[in-house]
Each structure stands twice: as structure tokens, then as C-alpha cells.
Amino acid sequence: MHRAAAALLIVGIAACVPVAPPMPAPEPAVAPAPILSPQDVVAVTRRVEPVAEAVCRAETPDQPCDFRILLDGDPRNGVNAFQTSDRAGMPVILITVGLLADMRNADELAFVIGHEAGHHIARHRDRRARSAAEGARILGGLAAARGADRQTVIEAAELGAFVGARRYSQTAELEADAIGTLIAYEAGFNPVQGARVFTRLPDPGDQLLATHPPNANRIEIVRRTLAQLRAG
């Protein structure tokens, strides 16, 4: 079992601009200290990873479940987290430095890790690809049946793939929220407190082709799932 540790390096940038007296020089600009220390991050990952692995092995024993939790140190990747796989097919959870700096407490970080693990457990990457393929087949087939030329059929298939993937993504996010709630809860964290991270994210609202469901829906899924867990 891998138990990866993440460390966040905060660099203060000092600015010194010479000015003519009597105006004083500006104070050095100092980056704010992170709310979660590197030790906090290590502690959270060490508690959440084995629970995510256990849930994965219980629900999908036929797929790899040895999660690696890594820090994406490129600030250009913004406030984000995502699940992928390494070359050996092992599941990897990447958390950007932007998102880690935005975490307000350990509950939020635990929920985010659980959510990303949920994508792997529910096989969302494969299912999203199948949804896109089905959308391409339907719209491309309709265009061909109406006698469209080859280029129009290709464009229709591309649109179908886009719509199929986007519409499935909303369902997948809610499923991952429910699984993330289970993992965070079993690891000893408060998923409802963790889901407060949604209150700071842009809300996609009810847009038909949004990749994520409305934030209020996601918070409600977490609350309902936690209530079911506590009720046994």
C-alpha cells in the first residue's frame, strides 16, 4: 500500500521599490501561510488512503486499488484535483497546490481525496468514454440516415460525443460525492464539513452541458449519504 505524503512550499516574495523621500518604501509582500501544514496533509492522506483502498477492494476487487496520492506542484493548473492512472494502471489522485492552499480544514481535504477515489471505484473514466461513444454513434447515425455528406456526419458524431460525455459527467460527479462521503466518514472525518468546499467553487447552476451538477445538489447528496451511513 502506498501512503504518499504531500508537502506545500509557500514562498514569500519581497518587493522593494526605491522611491524618492519622504515617501517610505512599500512593505514586502508576503504570501499567506497555508491553513493545513505539511504534517496535516500527511496525516490526512495516511488516514484516508487505506479506507479508500478497502472500499475499492470490497466493491471492485477486479481492478487495482492501491492509490497513490500526489501533489501537482504546477500553479498553472489552478484549483483542481483529478483521478488518473500511472503507466502500470495503478490509480493516482493528483491535488494541485492551488486546491491544497484553498483547503480550510482536514475534513475538506479528506472529502476531496475520497471523491477522487470514488471516480476510480465507480470506473467513471471508462463509463464516460462509453457514454461519449454512444452519443457519437447516435448523432452520427442520424446524420448519415438523412443523407448528410461525410464531413457533416463526422461533425455530428463529434457533437454527439461531446454531449454524451458532458451529460454523463454530472451523474458521475454525484456518484463520486456519495462514495467520497463514505470514505471520509469511515476515515473519521466529517463529510458535510468537508463538502463546504463547494461553497467556494463556481456554481455551474442548471446548465445543460455543464460538466458538474449544481453545488447545492452536491451538498445535498453528501448530507443524505451521511444520514444513511449514520442510520446504519
C-alpha positions as a LaTeX table, in Angstrom:
\begin{tabular}{lrrr}
\hline
Residue & $x$ (\AA) & $y$ (\AA) & $z$ (\AA) \\
\hline
Met1 & 0.00 & 0.00 & 0.00 \\
His2 & 1.35 & 3.38 & $-0.91$ \\
Arg3 & 0.87 & 6.13 & 1.59 \\
Ala4 & 2.08 & 9.21 & $-0.20$ \\
Ala5 & 2.88 & 12.39 & 1.62 \\
Ala6 & 2.36 & 15.81 & 0.15 \\
Ala7 & 4.18 & 18.97 & 1.14 \\
Leu8 & 3.25 & 22.51 & 0.25 \\
Leu9 & 6.02 & 25.09 & $-0.13$ \\
Ile10 & 4.90 & 28.68 & 0.38 \\
Val11 & 7.35 & 31.25 & $-0.92$ \\
Gly12 & 7.17 & 34.83 & 0.26 \\
Ile13 & 8.08 & 37.37 & $-2.41$ \\
Ala14 & 9.67 & 40.52 & $-1.13$ \\
Ala15 & 9.22 & 43.65 & $-3.19$ \\
Cys16 & 11.49 & 46.60 & $-2.70$ \\
Val17 & 10.87 & 49.63 & $-4.92$ \\
Pro18 & 13.12 & 52.69 & $-4.38$ \\
Val19 & 11.19 & 55.93 & $-4.09$ \\
Ala20 & 12.16 & 59.48 & $-3.51$ \\
Pro21 & 11.91 & 60.76 & 0.07 \\
Pro22 & 9.88 & 61.47 & 2.02 \\
Met23 & 7.67 & 58.59 & 0.80 \\
Pro24 & 8.54 & 55.33 & 2.63 \\
Ala25 & 9.39 & 52.14 & 0.76 \\
Pro26 & 6.48 & 49.66 & 0.49 \\
Glu27 & 6.26 & 46.75 & 2.88 \\
Pro28 & 7.47 & 43.42 & 1.49 \\
Ala29 & 4.66 & 41.29 & 0.06 \\
Val30 & 4.37 & 38.04 & 1.98 \\
Ala31 & 2.30 & 35.08 & 0.81 \\
Pro32 & $-0.30$ & 33.95 & 3.35 \\
Ala33 & 0.54 & 30.87 & 5.35 \\
Pro34 & $-1.40$ & 27.72 & 4.40 \\
Ile35 & $-4.16$ & 26.64 & 6.76 \\
Leu36 & $-3.10$ & 23.00 & 6.53 \\
Ser37 & 0.53 & 22.32 & 7.37 \\
Pro38 & 2.53 & 19.66 & 5.51 \\
Gln39 & 2.15 & 17.50 & 8.61 \\
Asp40 & $-1.63$ & 17.90 & 8.44 \\
Val41 & $-1.63$ & 16.81 & 4.80 \\
Val42 & 0.44 & 13.73 & 5.57 \\
Ala43 & $-1.86$ & 12.81 & 8.46 \\
Val44 & $-4.99$ & 13.11 & 6.32 \\
Thr45 & $-3.61$ & 11.06 & 3.45 \\
Arg46 & $-2.42$ & 8.33 & 5.81 \\
Arg47 & $-5.92$ & 8.01 & 7.25 \\
Val48 & $-7.89$ & 8.26 & 4.03 \\
Glu49 & $-5.80$ & 6.13 & 1.63 \\
Pro50 & $-6.26$ & 2.77 & 3.40 \\
Val51 & $-10.00$ & 3.36 & 3.72 \\
Ala52 & $-10.27$ & 4.22 & 0.01 \\
Glu53 & $-8.31$ & 1.07 & $-0.79$ \\
Ala54 & $-10.55$ & $-1.05$ & 1.42 \\
Val55 & $-13.72$ & 0.32 & $-0.19$ \\
Cys56 & $-12.24$ & $-0.23$ & $-3.64$ \\
Arg57 & $-11.30$ & $-3.84$ & $-2.89$ \\
Ala58 & $-14.70$ & $-4.53$ & $-1.39$ \\
Glu59 & $-16.67$ & $-3.01$ & $-4.27$ \\
Thr60 & $-14.41$ & $-3.71$ & $-7.26$ \\
Pro61 & $-11.85$ & $-6.38$ & $-6.36$ \\
Asp62 & $-11.07$ & $-6.96$ & $-10.04$ \\
Gln63 & $-9.39$ & $-3.57$ & $-10.51$ \\
Pro64 & $-6.22$ & $-2.03$ & $-8.98$ \\
Cys65 & $-6.92$ & $-0.35$ & $-5.65$ \\
Asp66 & $-3.51$ & 0.74 & $-4.37$ \\
Phe67 & $-4.00$ & 4.50 & $-4.53$ \\
Arg68 & $-1.15$ & 6.98 & $-4.82$ \\
Ile69 & $-1.97$ & 10.49 & $-3.59$ \\
Leu70 & 0.34 & 13.08 & $-5.11$ \\
Leu71 & 0.74 & 16.84 & $-5.21$ \\
Asp72 & 0.68 & 18.61 & $-8.56$ \\
Gly73 & 3.15 & 21.43 & $-7.98$ \\
Asp74 & 2.39 & 23.38 & $-11.17$ \\
Pro75 & 0.49 & 26.54 & $-10.13$ \\
Arg76 & $-0.81$ & 26.93 & $-13.70$ \\
Asn77 & $-3.18$ & 24.01 & $-13.10$ \\
Gly78 & $-5.30$ & 26.15 & $-10.80$ \\
Val79 & $-7.60$ & 24.93 & $-8.04$ \\
Asn80 & $-8.27$ & 21.35 & $-9.01$ \\
Ala81 & $-7.99$ & 17.65 & $-8.21$ \\
Phe82 & $-8.37$ & 14.70 & $-10.51$ \\
Gln83 & $-8.01$ & 10.94 & $-10.73$ \\
Thr84 & $-5.87$ & 9.18 & $-13.30$ \\
Ser85 & $-3.67$ & 6.10 & $-13.61$ \\
Asp86 & 0.07 & 5.58 & $-13.93$ \\
Arg87 & 1.72 & 3.54 & $-16.66$ \\
Ala88 & 1.20 & 0.36 & $-14.67$ \\
Gly89 & $-2.53$ & 1.05 & $-14.42$ \\
Met90 & $-2.45$ & 1.90 & $-10.72$ \\
Pro91 & $-4.87$ & 4.65 & $-9.57$ \\
Val92 & $-3.37$ & 8.07 & $-8.90$ \\
Ile93 & $-5.04$ & 11.04 & $-7.21$ \\
Leu94 & $-3.49$ & 14.41 & $-8.03$ \\
Ile95 & $-4.18$ & 17.51 & $-5.95$ \\
Thr96 & $-2.93$ & 20.87 & $-7.21$ \\
Val97 & $-1.09$ & 23.31 & $-4.98$ \\
Gly98 & $-3.89$ & 25.78 & $-5.68$ \\
Leu99 & $-6.55$ & 23.49 & $-4.25$ \\
Leu100 & $-4.42$ & 22.45 & $-1.30$ \\
Ala101 & $-3.84$ & 26.09 & $-0.39$ \\
Asp102 & $-7.62$ & 26.63 & $-0.50$ \\
Met103 & $-8.44$ & 23.81 & 1.93 \\
Arg104 & $-9.90$ & 25.22 & 5.15 \\
Asn105 & $-9.60$ & 22.09 & 7.29 \\
Ala106 & $-8.73$ & 18.40 & 7.27 \\
Asp107 & $-12.37$ & 17.42 & 6.61 \\
Glu108 & $-12.30$ & 19.19 & 3.24 \\
Leu109 & $-9.07$ & 17.53 & 2.16 \\
Ala110 & $-10.34$ & 14.11 & 3.25 \\
Phe111 & $-13.56$ & 14.58 & 1.30 \\
Val112 & $-11.72$ & 15.71 & $-1.85$ \\
Ile113 & $-9.44$ & 12.66 & $-1.73$ \\
Gly114 & $-12.42$ & 10.38 & $-1.13$ \\
His115 & $-14.30$ & 11.98 & $-4.02$ \\
Glu116 & $-11.44$ & 11.40 & $-6.45$ \\
Ala117 & $-11.04$ & 7.83 & $-5.23$ \\
Gly118 & $-14.77$ & 7.42 & $-5.88$ \\
His119 & $-14.23$ & 8.17 & $-9.57$ \\
His120 & $-11.85$ & 5.22 & $-9.80$ \\
Ile121 & $-14.01$ & 2.88 & $-7.73$ \\
Ala122 & $-17.05$ & 3.62 & $-9.90$ \\
Arg123 & $-15.00$ & 3.23 & $-13.11$ \\
His124 & $-16.10$ & 6.67 & $-14.28$ \\
Arg125 & $-13.35$ & 7.15 & $-16.84$ \\
Asp126 & $-14.39$ & 4.03 & $-18.74$ \\
Arg127 & $-18.09$ & 4.76 & $-18.39$ \\
Arg128 & $-17.64$ & 8.34 & $-19.57$ \\
Ala129 & $-15.83$ & 7.08 & $-22.66$ \\
Arg130 & $-18.69$ & 4.68 & $-23.40$ \\
Ser131 & $-21.23$ & 7.48 & $-23.00$ \\
Ala132 & $-19.28$ & 9.63 & $-25.44$ \\
Ala133 & $-19.07$ & 6.76 & $-27.92$ \\
Glu134 & $-22.79$ & 6.17 & $-27.68$ \\
Gly135 & $-23.53$ & 9.85 & $-28.26$ \\
Ala136 & $-21.28$ & 9.84 & $-31.30$ \\
Arg137 & $-22.98$ & 6.73 & $-32.68$ \\
Ile138 & $-26.47$ & 8.17 & $-32.27$ \\
Leu139 & $-25.92$ & 11.63 & $-33.75$ \\
Gly140 & $-23.55$ & 10.40 & $-36.41$ \\
Gly141 & $-26.03$ & 7.71 & $-37.39$ \\
Leu142 & $-28.89$ & 10.17 & $-37.60$ \\
Ala143 & $-26.87$ & 12.45 & $-39.87$ \\
Ala144 & $-25.91$ & 9.54 & $-42.11$ \\
Ala145 & $-29.52$ & 8.32 & $-42.30$ \\
Arg146 & $-30.58$ & 11.75 & $-43.54$ \\
Gly147 & $-28.07$ & 11.61 & $-46.38$ \\
Ala148 & $-25.53$ & 14.05 & $-44.95$ \\
Asp149 & $-22.08$ & 14.19 & $-46.53$ \\
Arg150 & $-19.06$ & 12.64 & $-44.80$ \\
Gln151 & $-17.84$ & 15.85 & $-43.16$ \\
Thr152 & $-21.29$ & 16.58 & $-41.72$ \\
Val153 & $-21.53$ & 13.03 & $-40.34$ \\
Ile154 & $-18.12$ & 13.45 & $-38.69$ \\
Glu155 & $-19.14$ & 16.77 & $-37.13$ \\
Ala156 & $-22.42$ & 15.28 & $-35.89$ \\
Ala157 & $-20.55$ & 12.37 & $-34.32$ \\
Glu158 & $-18.13$ & 14.77 & $-32.60$ \\
Leu159 & $-21.03$ & 16.77 & $-31.22$ \\
Gly160 & $-22.69$ & 13.58 & $-30.01$ \\
Ala161 & $-19.53$ & 12.53 & $-28.22$ \\
Phe162 & $-19.24$ & 15.95 & $-26.57$ \\
Val163 & $-22.85$ & 15.93 & $-25.36$ \\
Gly164 & $-22.67$ & 12.31 & $-24.21$ \\
Ala165 & $-19.54$ & 12.90 & $-22.16$ \\
Arg166 & $-20.81$ & 16.13 & $-20.62$ \\
Arg167 & $-24.19$ & 14.73 & $-19.60$ \\
Tyr168 & $-22.64$ & 11.64 & $-18.06$ \\
Ser169 & $-20.11$ & 13.74 & $-16.13$ \\
Gln170 & $-22.83$ & 15.28 & $-13.95$ \\
Thr171 & $-24.08$ & 11.86 & $-12.86$ \\
Ala172 & $-20.53$ & 10.70 & $-12.24$ \\
Glu173 & $-19.76$ & 13.67 & $-10.00$ \\
Leu174 & $-22.75$ & 12.93 & $-7.77$ \\
Glu175 & $-21.77$ & 9.26 & $-7.54$ \\
Ala176 & $-18.22$ & 10.23 & $-6.60$ \\
Asp177 & $-19.60$ & 12.62 & $-3.97$ \\
Ala178 & $-21.55$ & 9.75 & $-2.38$ \\
Ile179 & $-18.53$ & 7.43 & $-2.39$ \\
Gly180 & $-16.32$ & 10.23 & $-1.12$ \\
Thr181 & $-18.76$ & 10.74 & 1.74 \\
Leu182 & $-18.45$ & 7.06 & 2.69 \\
Ile183 & $-14.65$ & 7.11 & 2.55 \\
Ala184 & $-14.27$ & 10.33 & 4.54 \\
Tyr185 & $-16.77$ & 9.13 & 7.15 \\
Glu186 & $-15.10$ & 5.73 & 7.56 \\
Ala187 & $-11.74$ & 7.50 & 7.91 \\
Gly188 & $-13.10$ & 9.51 & 10.84 \\
Phe189 & $-13.81$ & 12.84 & 9.13 \\
Asn190 & $-16.98$ & 14.93 & 8.76 \\
Pro191 & $-18.07$ & 14.78 & 5.09 \\
Val192 & $-20.66$ & 17.54 & 5.47 \\
Gln193 & $-18.00$ & 19.86 & 6.82 \\
Gly194 & $-15.76$ & 18.68 & 4.00 \\
Ala195 & $-18.40$ & 19.44 & 1.36 \\
Arg196 & $-18.27$ & 23.11 & 2.35 \\
Val197 & $-15.53$ & 23.32 & $-0.26$ \\
Phe198 & $-18.38$ & 23.53 & $-2.80$ \\
Thr199 & $-19.47$ & 26.86 & $-1.34$ \\
Arg200 & $-16.21$ & 28.40 & $-2.61$ \\
Leu201 & $-16.32$ & 26.89 & $-6.10$ \\
Pro202 & $-18.03$ & 28.49 & $-9.10$ \\
Asp203 & $-21.58$ & 27.15 & $-9.34$ \\
Pro204 & $-22.42$ & 25.67 & $-12.76$ \\
Gly205 & $-26.13$ & 26.07 & $-11.95$ \\
Asp206 & $-28.55$ & 24.19 & $-14.20$ \\
Gln207 & $-26.56$ & 24.46 & $-17.42$ \\
Leu208 & $-27.43$ & 21.51 & $-19.63$ \\
Leu209 & $-23.89$ & 20.83 & $-20.79$ \\
Ala210 & $-22.03$ & 21.68 & $-17.59$ \\
Thr211 & $-19.53$ & 19.02 & $-16.54$ \\
His212 & $-20.56$ & 19.33 & $-12.87$ \\
Pro213 & $-24.01$ & 19.45 & $-11.24$ \\
Pro214 & $-25.17$ & 22.46 & $-9.20$ \\
Asn215 & $-23.24$ & 22.82 & $-5.95$ \\
Ala216 & $-26.45$ & 22.70 & $-3.89$ \\
Asn217 & $-27.25$ & 19.27 & $-5.35$ \\
Arg218 & $-23.81$ & 18.01 & $-4.44$ \\
Ile219 & $-24.06$ & 19.21 & $-0.85$ \\
Glu220 & $-27.49$ & 17.58 & $-0.56$ \\
Ile221 & $-26.11$ & 14.24 & $-1.81$ \\
Val222 & $-23.42$ & 14.39 & 0.86 \\
Arg223 & $-25.95$ & 15.14 & 3.60 \\
Arg224 & $-28.30$ & 12.36 & 2.51 \\
Thr225 & $-25.49$ & 9.82 & 2.20 \\
Leu226 & $-24.11$ & 10.70 & 5.62 \\
Ala227 & $-27.57$ & 10.40 & 7.17 \\
Gln228 & $-27.91$ & 6.91 & 5.67 \\
Leu229 & $-24.48$ & 5.91 & 6.98 \\
Arg230 & $-25.28$ & 7.10 & 10.48 \\
Ala231 & $-28.62$ & 5.28 & 10.37 \\
Gly232 & $-26.77$ & 2.07 & 9.60 \\
\hline
\end{tabular}
